[in-house]
Short mmCIF file of C-alpha atoms and ligand atoms in Angstrom, two decimals:
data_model
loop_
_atom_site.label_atom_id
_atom_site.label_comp_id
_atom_site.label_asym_id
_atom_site.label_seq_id
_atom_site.Cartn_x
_atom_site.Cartn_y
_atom_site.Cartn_z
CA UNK O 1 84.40 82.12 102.82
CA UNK O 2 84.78 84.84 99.79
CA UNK O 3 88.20 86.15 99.08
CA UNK O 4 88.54 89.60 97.07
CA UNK O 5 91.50 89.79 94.61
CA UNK O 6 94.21 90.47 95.92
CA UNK O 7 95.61 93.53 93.45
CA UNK O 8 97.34 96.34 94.76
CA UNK O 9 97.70 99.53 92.39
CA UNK O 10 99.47 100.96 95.55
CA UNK O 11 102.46 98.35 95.52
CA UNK O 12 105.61 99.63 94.45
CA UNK O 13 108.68 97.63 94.10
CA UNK O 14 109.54 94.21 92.56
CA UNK O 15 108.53 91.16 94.31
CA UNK O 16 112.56 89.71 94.92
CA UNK O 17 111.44 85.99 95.70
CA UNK O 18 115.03 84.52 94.21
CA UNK O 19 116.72 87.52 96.20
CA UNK O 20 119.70 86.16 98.60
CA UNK O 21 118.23 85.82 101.93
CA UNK O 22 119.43 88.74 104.56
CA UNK O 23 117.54 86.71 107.51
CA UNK O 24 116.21 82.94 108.21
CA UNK O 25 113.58 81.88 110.44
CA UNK O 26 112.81 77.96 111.36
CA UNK O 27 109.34 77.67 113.14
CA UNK O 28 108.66 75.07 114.51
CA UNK O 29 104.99 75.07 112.86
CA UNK O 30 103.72 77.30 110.11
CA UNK O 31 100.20 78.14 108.77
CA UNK O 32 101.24 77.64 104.88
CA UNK O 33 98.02 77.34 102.20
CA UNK O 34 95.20 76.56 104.75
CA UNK O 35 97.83 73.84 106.26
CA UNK O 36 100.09 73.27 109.65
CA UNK O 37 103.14 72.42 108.63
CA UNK O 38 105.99 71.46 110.62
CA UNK O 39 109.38 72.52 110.70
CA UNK O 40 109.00 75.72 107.88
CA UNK O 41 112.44 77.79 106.88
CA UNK O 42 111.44 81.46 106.37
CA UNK O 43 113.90 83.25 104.50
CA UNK O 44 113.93 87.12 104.55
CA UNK O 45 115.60 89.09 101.42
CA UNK O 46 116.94 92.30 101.99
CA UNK O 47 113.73 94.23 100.65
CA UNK O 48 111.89 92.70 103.66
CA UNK O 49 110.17 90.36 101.53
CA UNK O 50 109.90 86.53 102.16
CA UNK O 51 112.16 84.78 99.96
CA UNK O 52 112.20 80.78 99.87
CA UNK O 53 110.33 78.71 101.80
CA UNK O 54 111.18 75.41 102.72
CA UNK O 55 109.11 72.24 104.70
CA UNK O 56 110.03 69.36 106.80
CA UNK O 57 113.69 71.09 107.37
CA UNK O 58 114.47 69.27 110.68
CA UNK O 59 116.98 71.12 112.32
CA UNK O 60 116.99 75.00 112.09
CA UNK O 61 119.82 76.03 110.09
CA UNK O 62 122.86 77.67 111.35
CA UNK O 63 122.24 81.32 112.26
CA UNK O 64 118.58 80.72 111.96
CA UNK O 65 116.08 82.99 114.64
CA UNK O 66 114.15 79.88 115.87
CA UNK O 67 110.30 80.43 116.38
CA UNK O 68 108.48 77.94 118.76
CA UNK O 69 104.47 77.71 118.54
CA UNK O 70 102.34 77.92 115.35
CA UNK O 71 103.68 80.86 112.70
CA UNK O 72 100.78 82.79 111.13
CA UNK O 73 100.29 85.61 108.51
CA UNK O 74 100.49 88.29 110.24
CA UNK O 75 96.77 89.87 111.96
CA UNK O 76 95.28 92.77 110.04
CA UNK O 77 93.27 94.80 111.97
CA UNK O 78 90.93 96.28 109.77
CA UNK O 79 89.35 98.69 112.06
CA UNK O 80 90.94 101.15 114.61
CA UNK O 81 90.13 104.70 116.13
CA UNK O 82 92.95 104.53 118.54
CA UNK O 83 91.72 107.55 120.70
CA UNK O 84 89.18 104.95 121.56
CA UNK O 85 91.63 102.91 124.14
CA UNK O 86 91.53 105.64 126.55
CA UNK O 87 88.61 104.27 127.22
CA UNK O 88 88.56 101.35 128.35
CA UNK O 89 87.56 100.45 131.64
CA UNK O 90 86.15 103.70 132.35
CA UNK O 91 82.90 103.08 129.75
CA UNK O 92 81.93 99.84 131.78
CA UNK O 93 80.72 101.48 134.75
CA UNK O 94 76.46 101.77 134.99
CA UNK O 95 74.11 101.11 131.88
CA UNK O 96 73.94 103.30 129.30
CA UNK O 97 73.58 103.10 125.51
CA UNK O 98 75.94 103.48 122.32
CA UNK O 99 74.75 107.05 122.62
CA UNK O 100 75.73 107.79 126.35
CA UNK O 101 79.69 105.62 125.29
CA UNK O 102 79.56 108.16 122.10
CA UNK O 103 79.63 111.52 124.55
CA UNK O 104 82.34 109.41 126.68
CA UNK O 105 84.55 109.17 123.83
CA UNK O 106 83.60 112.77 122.10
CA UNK O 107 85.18 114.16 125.86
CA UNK O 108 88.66 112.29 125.76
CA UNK O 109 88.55 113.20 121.79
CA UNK O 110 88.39 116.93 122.56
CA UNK O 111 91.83 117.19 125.07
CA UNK O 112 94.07 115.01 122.07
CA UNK O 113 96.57 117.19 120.19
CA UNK O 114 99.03 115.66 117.86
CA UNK O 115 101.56 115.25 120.74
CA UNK O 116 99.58 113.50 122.84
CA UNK O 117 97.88 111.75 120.14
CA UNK O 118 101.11 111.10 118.70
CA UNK O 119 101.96 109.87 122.15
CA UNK O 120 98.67 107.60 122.93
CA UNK O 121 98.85 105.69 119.50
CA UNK O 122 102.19 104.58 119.39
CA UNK O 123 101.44 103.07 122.82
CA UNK O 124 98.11 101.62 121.32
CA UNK O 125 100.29 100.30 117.75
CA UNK O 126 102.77 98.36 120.29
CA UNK O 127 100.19 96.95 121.87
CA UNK O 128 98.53 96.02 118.71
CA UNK O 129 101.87 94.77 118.02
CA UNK O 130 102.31 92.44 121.00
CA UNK O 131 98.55 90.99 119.74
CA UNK O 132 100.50 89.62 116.52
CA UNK O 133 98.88 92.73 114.73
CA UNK O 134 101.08 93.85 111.99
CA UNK O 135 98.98 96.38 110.15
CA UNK O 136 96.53 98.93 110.95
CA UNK O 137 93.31 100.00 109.35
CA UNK O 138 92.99 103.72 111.33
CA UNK O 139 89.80 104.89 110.22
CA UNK O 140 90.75 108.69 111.03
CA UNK O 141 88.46 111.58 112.11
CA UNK O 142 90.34 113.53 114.17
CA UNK O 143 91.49 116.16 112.34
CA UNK O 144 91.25 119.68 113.58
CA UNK O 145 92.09 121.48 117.12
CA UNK O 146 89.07 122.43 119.28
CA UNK O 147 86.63 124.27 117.89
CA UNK O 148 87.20 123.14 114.65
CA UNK O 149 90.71 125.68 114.38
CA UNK O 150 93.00 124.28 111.80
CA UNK O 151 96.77 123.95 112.73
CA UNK O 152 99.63 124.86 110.94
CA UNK O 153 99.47 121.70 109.14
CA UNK O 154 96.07 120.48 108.50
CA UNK O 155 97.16 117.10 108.51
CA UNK O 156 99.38 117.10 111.78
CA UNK O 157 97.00 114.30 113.42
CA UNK O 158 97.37 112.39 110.54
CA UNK O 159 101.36 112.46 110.65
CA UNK O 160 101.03 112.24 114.67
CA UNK O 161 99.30 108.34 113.73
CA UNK O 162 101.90 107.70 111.26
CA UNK O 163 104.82 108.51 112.96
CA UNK O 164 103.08 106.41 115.96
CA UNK O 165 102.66 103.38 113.75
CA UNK O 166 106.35 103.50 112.58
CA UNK O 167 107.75 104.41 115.71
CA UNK O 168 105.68 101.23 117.18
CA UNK O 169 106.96 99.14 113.81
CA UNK O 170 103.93 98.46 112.32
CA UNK O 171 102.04 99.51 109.11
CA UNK O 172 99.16 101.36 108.94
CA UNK O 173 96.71 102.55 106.44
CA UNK O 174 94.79 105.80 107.31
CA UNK O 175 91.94 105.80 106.35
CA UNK O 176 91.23 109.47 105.99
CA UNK O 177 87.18 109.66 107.30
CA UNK O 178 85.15 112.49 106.06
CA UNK O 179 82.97 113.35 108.98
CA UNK O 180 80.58 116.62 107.91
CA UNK O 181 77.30 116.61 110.06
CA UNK O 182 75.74 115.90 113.56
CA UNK O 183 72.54 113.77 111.34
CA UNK O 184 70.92 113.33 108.45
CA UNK O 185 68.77 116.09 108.75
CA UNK O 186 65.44 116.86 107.05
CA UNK O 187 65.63 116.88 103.19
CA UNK O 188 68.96 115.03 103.23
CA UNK O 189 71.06 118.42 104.08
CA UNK O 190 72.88 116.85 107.41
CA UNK O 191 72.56 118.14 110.63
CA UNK O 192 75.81 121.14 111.52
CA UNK O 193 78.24 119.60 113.21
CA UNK O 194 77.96 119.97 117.25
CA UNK O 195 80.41 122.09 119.18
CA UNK O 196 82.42 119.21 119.78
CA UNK O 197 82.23 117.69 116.38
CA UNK O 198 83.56 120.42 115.11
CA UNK O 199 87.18 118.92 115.24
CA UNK O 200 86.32 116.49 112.52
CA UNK O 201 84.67 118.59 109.70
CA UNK O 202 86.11 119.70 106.81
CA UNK O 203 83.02 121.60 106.52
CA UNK O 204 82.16 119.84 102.74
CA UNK O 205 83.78 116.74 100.92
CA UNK O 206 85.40 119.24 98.61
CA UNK O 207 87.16 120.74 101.36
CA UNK O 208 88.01 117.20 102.56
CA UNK O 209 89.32 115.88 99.35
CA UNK O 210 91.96 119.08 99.12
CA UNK O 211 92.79 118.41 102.66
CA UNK O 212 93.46 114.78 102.53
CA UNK O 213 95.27 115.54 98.52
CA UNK O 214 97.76 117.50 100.33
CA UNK O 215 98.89 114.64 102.80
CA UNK O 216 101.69 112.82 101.21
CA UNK O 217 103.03 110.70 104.21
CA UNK O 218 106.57 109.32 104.02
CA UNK O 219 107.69 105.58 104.34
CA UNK O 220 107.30 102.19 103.35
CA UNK O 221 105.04 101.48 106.29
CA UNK O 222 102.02 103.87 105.24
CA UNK O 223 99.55 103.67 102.59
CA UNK O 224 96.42 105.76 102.65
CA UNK O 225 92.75 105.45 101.90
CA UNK O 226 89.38 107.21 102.33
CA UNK O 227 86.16 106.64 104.84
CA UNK O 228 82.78 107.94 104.89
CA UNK O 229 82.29 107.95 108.41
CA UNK O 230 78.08 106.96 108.28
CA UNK O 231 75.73 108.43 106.50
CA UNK O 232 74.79 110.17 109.35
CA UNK O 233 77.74 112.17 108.97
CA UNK O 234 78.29 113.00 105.08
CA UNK O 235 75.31 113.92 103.54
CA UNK O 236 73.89 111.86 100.51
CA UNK O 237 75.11 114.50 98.32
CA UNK O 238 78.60 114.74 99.46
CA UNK O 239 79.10 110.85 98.91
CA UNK O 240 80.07 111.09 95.74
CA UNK O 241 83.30 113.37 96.40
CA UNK O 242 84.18 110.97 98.42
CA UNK O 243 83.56 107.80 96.55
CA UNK O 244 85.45 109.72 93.59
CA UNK O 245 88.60 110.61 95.23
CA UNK O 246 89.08 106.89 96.15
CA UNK O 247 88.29 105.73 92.85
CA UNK O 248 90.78 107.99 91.20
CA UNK O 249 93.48 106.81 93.50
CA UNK O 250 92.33 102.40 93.08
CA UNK O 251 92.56 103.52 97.21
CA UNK O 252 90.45 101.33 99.89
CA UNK O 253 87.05 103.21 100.99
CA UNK O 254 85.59 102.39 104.56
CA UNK O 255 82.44 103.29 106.09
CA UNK O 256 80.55 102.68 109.09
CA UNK O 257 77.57 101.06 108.14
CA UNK O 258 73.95 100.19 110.11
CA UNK O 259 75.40 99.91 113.49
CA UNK O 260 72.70 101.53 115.17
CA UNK O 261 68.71 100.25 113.93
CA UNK O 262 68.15 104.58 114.52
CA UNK O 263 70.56 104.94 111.83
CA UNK O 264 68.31 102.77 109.49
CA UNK O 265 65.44 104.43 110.23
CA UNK O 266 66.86 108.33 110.17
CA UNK O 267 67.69 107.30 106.53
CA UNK O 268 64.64 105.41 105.19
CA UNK O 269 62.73 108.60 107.20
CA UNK O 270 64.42 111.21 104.84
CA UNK O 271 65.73 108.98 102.00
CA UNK O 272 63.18 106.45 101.31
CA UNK O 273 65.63 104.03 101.89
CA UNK O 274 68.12 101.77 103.95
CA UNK O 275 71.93 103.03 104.66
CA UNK O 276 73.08 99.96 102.20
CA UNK O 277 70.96 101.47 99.16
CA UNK O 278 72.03 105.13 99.60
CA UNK O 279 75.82 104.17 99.85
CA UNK O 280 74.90 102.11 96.76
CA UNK O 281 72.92 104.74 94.90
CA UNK O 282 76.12 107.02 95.53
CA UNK O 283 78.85 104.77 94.34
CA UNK O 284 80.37 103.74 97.71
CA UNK O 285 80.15 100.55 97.46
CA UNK O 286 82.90 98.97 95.28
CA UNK O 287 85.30 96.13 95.18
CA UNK O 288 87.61 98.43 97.20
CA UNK O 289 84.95 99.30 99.88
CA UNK O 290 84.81 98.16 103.00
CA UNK O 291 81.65 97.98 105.66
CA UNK O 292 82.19 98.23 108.68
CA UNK O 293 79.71 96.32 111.71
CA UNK O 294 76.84 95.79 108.88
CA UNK O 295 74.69 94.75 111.84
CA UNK O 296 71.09 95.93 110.82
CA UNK O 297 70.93 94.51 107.15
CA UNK O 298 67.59 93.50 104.97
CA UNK O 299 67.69 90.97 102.20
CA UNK O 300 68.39 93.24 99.69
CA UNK O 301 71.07 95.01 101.73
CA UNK O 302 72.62 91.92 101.39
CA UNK O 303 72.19 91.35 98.16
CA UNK O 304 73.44 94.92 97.07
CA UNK O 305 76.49 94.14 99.37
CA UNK O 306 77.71 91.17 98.09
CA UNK O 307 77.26 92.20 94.17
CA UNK O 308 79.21 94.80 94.75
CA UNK O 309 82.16 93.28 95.61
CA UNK O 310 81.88 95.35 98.75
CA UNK O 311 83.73 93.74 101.94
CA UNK O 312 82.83 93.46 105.26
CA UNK O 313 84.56 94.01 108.59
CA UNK O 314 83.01 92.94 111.34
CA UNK O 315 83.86 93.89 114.79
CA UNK O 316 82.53 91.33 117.48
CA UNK O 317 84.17 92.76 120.85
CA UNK O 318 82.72 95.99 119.81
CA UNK O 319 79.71 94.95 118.88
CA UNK O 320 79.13 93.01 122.32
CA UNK O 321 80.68 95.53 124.27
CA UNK O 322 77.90 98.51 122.99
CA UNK O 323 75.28 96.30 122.69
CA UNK O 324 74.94 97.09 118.84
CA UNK O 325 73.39 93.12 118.04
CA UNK O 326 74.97 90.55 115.76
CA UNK O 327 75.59 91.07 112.40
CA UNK O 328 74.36 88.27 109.76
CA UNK O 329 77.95 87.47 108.60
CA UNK O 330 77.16 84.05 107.57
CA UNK O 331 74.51 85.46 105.12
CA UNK O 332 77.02 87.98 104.08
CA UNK O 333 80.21 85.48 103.52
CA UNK O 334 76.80 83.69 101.59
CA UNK O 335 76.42 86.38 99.37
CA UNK O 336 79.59 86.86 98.24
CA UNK O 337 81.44 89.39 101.03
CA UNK O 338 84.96 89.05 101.81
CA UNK O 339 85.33 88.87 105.80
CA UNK O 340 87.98 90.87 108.12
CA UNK O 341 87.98 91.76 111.39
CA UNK O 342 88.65 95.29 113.48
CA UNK O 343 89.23 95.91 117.45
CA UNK O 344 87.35 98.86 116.18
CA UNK O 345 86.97 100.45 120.26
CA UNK O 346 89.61 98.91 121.82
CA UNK O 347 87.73 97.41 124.63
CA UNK O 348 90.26 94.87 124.08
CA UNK O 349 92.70 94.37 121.65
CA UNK O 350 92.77 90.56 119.95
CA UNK O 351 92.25 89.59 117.28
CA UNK O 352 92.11 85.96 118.40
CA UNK O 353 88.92 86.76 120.29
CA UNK O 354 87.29 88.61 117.39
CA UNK O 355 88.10 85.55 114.98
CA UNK O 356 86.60 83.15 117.47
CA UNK O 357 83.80 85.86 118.84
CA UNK O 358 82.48 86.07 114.80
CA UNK O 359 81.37 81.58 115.21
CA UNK O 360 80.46 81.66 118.91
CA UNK O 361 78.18 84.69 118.26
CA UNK O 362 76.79 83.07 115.81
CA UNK O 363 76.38 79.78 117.45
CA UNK O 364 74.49 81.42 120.56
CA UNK O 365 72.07 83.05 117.84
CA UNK O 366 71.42 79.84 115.92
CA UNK O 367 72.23 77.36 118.30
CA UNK O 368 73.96 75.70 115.60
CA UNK O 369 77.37 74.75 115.48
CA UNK O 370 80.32 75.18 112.51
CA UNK O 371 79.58 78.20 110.98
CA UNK O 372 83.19 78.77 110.32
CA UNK O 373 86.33 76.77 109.88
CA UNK O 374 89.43 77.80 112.36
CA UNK O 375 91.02 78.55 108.90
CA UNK O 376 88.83 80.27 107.50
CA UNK O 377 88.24 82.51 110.60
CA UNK O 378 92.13 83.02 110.07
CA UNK O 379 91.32 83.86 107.12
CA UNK O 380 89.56 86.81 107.89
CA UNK O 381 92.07 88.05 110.05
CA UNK O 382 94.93 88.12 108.15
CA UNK O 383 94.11 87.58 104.14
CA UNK O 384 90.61 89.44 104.82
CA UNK O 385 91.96 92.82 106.66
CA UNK O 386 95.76 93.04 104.36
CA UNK O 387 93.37 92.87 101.47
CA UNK O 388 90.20 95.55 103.02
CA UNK O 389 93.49 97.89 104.01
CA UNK O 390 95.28 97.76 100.59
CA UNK O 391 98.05 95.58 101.53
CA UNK O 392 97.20 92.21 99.97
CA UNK O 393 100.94 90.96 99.19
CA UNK O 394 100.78 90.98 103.33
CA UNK O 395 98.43 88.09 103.40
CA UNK O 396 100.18 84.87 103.16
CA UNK O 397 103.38 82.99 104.13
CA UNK O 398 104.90 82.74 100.58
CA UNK O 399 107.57 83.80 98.23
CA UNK O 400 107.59 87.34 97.50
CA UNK O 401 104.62 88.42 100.00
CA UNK O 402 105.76 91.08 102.52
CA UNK O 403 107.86 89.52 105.19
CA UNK O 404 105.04 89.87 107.79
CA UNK O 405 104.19 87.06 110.44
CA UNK O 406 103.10 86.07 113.72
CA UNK O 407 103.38 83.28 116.08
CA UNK O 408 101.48 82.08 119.00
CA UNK O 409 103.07 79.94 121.47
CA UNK O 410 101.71 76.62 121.97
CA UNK O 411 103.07 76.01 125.54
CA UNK O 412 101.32 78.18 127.73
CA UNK O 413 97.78 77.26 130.02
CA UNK O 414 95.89 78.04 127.51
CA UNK O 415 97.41 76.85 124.66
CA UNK O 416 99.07 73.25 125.84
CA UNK O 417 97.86 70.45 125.24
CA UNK O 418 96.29 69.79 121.67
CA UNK O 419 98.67 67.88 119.34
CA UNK O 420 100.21 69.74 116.69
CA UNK O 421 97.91 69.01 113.28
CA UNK O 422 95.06 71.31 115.89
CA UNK O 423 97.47 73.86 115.87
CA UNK O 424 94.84 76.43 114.01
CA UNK O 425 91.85 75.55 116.36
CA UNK O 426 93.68 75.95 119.48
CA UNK O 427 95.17 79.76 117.88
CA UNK O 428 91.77 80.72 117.21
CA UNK O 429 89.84 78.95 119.60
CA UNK O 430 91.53 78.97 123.01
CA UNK O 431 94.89 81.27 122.48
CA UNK O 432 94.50 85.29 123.67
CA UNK O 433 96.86 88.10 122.81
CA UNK O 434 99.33 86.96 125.75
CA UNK O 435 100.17 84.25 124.02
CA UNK O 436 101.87 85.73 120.87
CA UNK O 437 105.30 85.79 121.18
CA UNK O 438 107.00 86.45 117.97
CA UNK O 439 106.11 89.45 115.62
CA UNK O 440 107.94 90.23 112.54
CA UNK O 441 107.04 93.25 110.45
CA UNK O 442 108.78 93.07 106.41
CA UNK O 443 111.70 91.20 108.00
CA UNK O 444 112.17 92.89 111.18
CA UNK O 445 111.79 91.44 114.57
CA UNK O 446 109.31 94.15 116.19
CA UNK O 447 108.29 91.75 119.19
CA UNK O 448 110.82 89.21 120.60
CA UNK O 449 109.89 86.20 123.35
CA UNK O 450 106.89 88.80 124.25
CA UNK O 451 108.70 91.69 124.61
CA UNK O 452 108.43 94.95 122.51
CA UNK O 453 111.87 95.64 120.36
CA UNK O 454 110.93 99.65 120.18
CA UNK O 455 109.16 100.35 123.25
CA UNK O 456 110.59 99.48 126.40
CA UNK O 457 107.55 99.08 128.73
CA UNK O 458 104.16 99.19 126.58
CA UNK O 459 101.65 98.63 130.03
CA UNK O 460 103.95 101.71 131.04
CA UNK O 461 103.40 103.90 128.11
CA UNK O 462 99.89 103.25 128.23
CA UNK O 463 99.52 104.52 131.53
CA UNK O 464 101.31 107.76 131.14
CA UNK O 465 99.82 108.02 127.49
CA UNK O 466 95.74 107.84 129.02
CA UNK O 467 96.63 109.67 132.45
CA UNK O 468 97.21 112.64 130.91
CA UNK O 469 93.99 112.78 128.74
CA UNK O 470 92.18 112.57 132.09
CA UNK O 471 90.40 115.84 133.52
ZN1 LIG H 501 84.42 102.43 114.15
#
């Protein structure tokens, strides 16, 4: 399995490893280099960095937080709309297509503001939170009020997410999306925007680019990037703008990518050519790009993805749960594409289940077995998404990374059994979100024993959070 290069031009701050230790962790297994190894001393600096690590330390040291189960990276989850969890449930009654769940979730979109927004995703973050999830990807369209109206500050949705994420303790990058048009449109102009779309134009990527310049978020927990929504949505000759502002900044650029086979052929109708090549042809696909499903690929799509440099987040539970198809990820990984994983629609939230979801896909449409290793599955969902989001000193247990972890008890029904040296397999194989009970964001202790540190009852918020977007 690829992995990009993990550079950062966003990072700020020294990497203290030989800084005194503020906090010490013993767990009782740790995921260190690809390895299990037993009995692991975490120490935490004051910068909420990881500090020295030590093996084979039998008993935890005095004062140390002891963590039972396997220790992991923490789980980057590389793509979110968190609007999106409102609807679960609701979008499994009947048939119905991608298209019919699209006007599901354009009707809960249009009765957010940034208070209930604000109010939704911090319920959504601790949840992702209590998954093991300790940074977000939040590819972000939401920007205006109904009707397109803008409010005081243009950018109030995007503070509403990042005040959610902090207030929830995790990190987030938001992924700023420009969303222009309804379609591409005869002679490449894009389609307007319909009524209800008109809450996520800008109206041109100029207009986005001064928008999304003006948002200067504060804290150590936020770092920003840029998305193309599709090219559906930005026309082919607003790419550019896009691609550009991203490139100035070294920041990570997303974009939906040949989810839908109509997609594919809207844009070889008017283009002459697949989604992959126009992106290409427009500079969108870079080292610091990410695609997102890249289910309906050619050859040469392929190709074009992996010389790039271009990543590739792939979205199983999604994928399933719309009936998009299956992605060829072992082709991609083949050609060169650094793997990560997204919840993406929220029809659940685990990354555990993606990881495992991205072999056993591929295993029903092969009928081969051993596709992917447990660790390098991991992989993708910790190394993979910190490095897709811009966060790549998040991605491993070791001295001076970001003190961000995970772990995953190894005691419940689900997870008892296997001796220790399996302790990757069973993780990503048999264990679920209910089984993480440890989460530690640069230091701090943001779930404890299962339960949430900053948000008392997170089923409870939920609840209140998606009643009141009902009609
Ligand atoms: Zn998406």
């Amino acid at each position: 399995m690829t992995t990009r290069t993990r550079t950062n031009p966003n990072a700020t701050g020294p990497a203290p490893g030989d800084a005194p230790a503020e906090k010490v962790y013993w767990c009782e297994l740790a995921w260190l280099n690809g390895t299990v190894e037993p009995q692991v001393v975490l120490e935490v600096t004051g910068q909420g960095r990881l500090g020295a690590i030590r093996t084979a330390v039998g008993t935890p040291p005095p004062g140390a937080t002891v963590l039972r189960g396997l220790t992991l990276p923490g789980l980057a989850n590389a793509h979110s709309h968190a609007f999106h969890r409102a609807l679960r449930g609701t979008v499994q009654v009947g048939s119905g297509t991608f298209w019919t769940w699209r006007d599901s979730m354009y009707q809960t979109a249009a009765r957010l503001t940034p208070d209930s927004y604000y109010t939704l995703a911090r319920a959504v973050y601790a949840e992702m939170a209590l998954a093991g999830i300790t940074c977000v990807g939040e590819f972000h369209y939401l920007h205006h009020g109904p009707g397109g109206e803008r409010y005081d500050d243009p950018n109030a949705m995007s503070h509403a997410l990042v005040a959610a994420a902090a207030d929830a303790g995790i990190r987030i990058t938001l992924l700023d999306t420009a969303y222009l048009a309804s379609g591409i449109g005869r002679k490449g102009r894009g389609e307007a925007p319909t009524r209800q779309q008109l809450r996520f134009s800008d109206g041109t990527a100029q207009a986005w680019a001064e928008r999304v310049s003006a948002f200067r978020p504060q804290g150590d927990h936020v770092r920003t990037g840029a998305a193309v929504h599709s090219v559906r949505a930005v026309p082919a000759r607003e790419l550019g703008t896009v691609a550009q502002w991203a490139e100035e900044r070294g920041a990570p650029l997303h974009v939906h990518l040949s989810e839908q086979t109509a997609e594919n052929e809207a844009c070889l109708g008017v283009h002459g050519m697949t989604p992959t090549a126009l992106l290409a042809e427009h500079g969108v696909l870079t080292p610091r790009t990410t695609a997102v499903h890249a289910t309906h690929l050619d050859k040469d799509d392929i190709r074009r993805i992996g010389r790039s440099g271009t990543g590739v987040c792939m979205c199983p539970t999604t994928e399933r749960d719309l009936a998009d198809g299956i992605g060829p990820a072992p082709a991609l990984d083949r050609a060169g594409a650094a793997l990560s994983l997204g919840s993406d629609s929220h029809a659940v939230i685990d990354l555990f289940e993606e990881a495992r979801a991205l072999e056993l896909d591929e295993r029903l449409a092969s009928r081969t077995r051993g596709h992917w290793t447990a660790g390098q599955l991991l992989r993708a969902a910790t190394e993979g998404g910190h490095t897709a989001l811009g966060w790549p000193e998040s991605s491993r247990l070791e001295t001076g990374a970001l003190a961000d972890f995970t772990t995953v008890g190894l005691d419940s029904v689900r997870t008892a059994g296997p001796v220790p040296r399996l302790a990757a397999e069973v993780a990503v194989f048999a264990a679920t979100a209910a089984d993480v009970r440890h989460t530690v964001v640069g230091g701090r202790h943001i779930v404890r024993d299962g339960a949430h540190t900053l948000v008392d009852d997170v089923p409870g918020a939920l609840a209140h959070a998606i009643a009141a977007l009902r009609p």
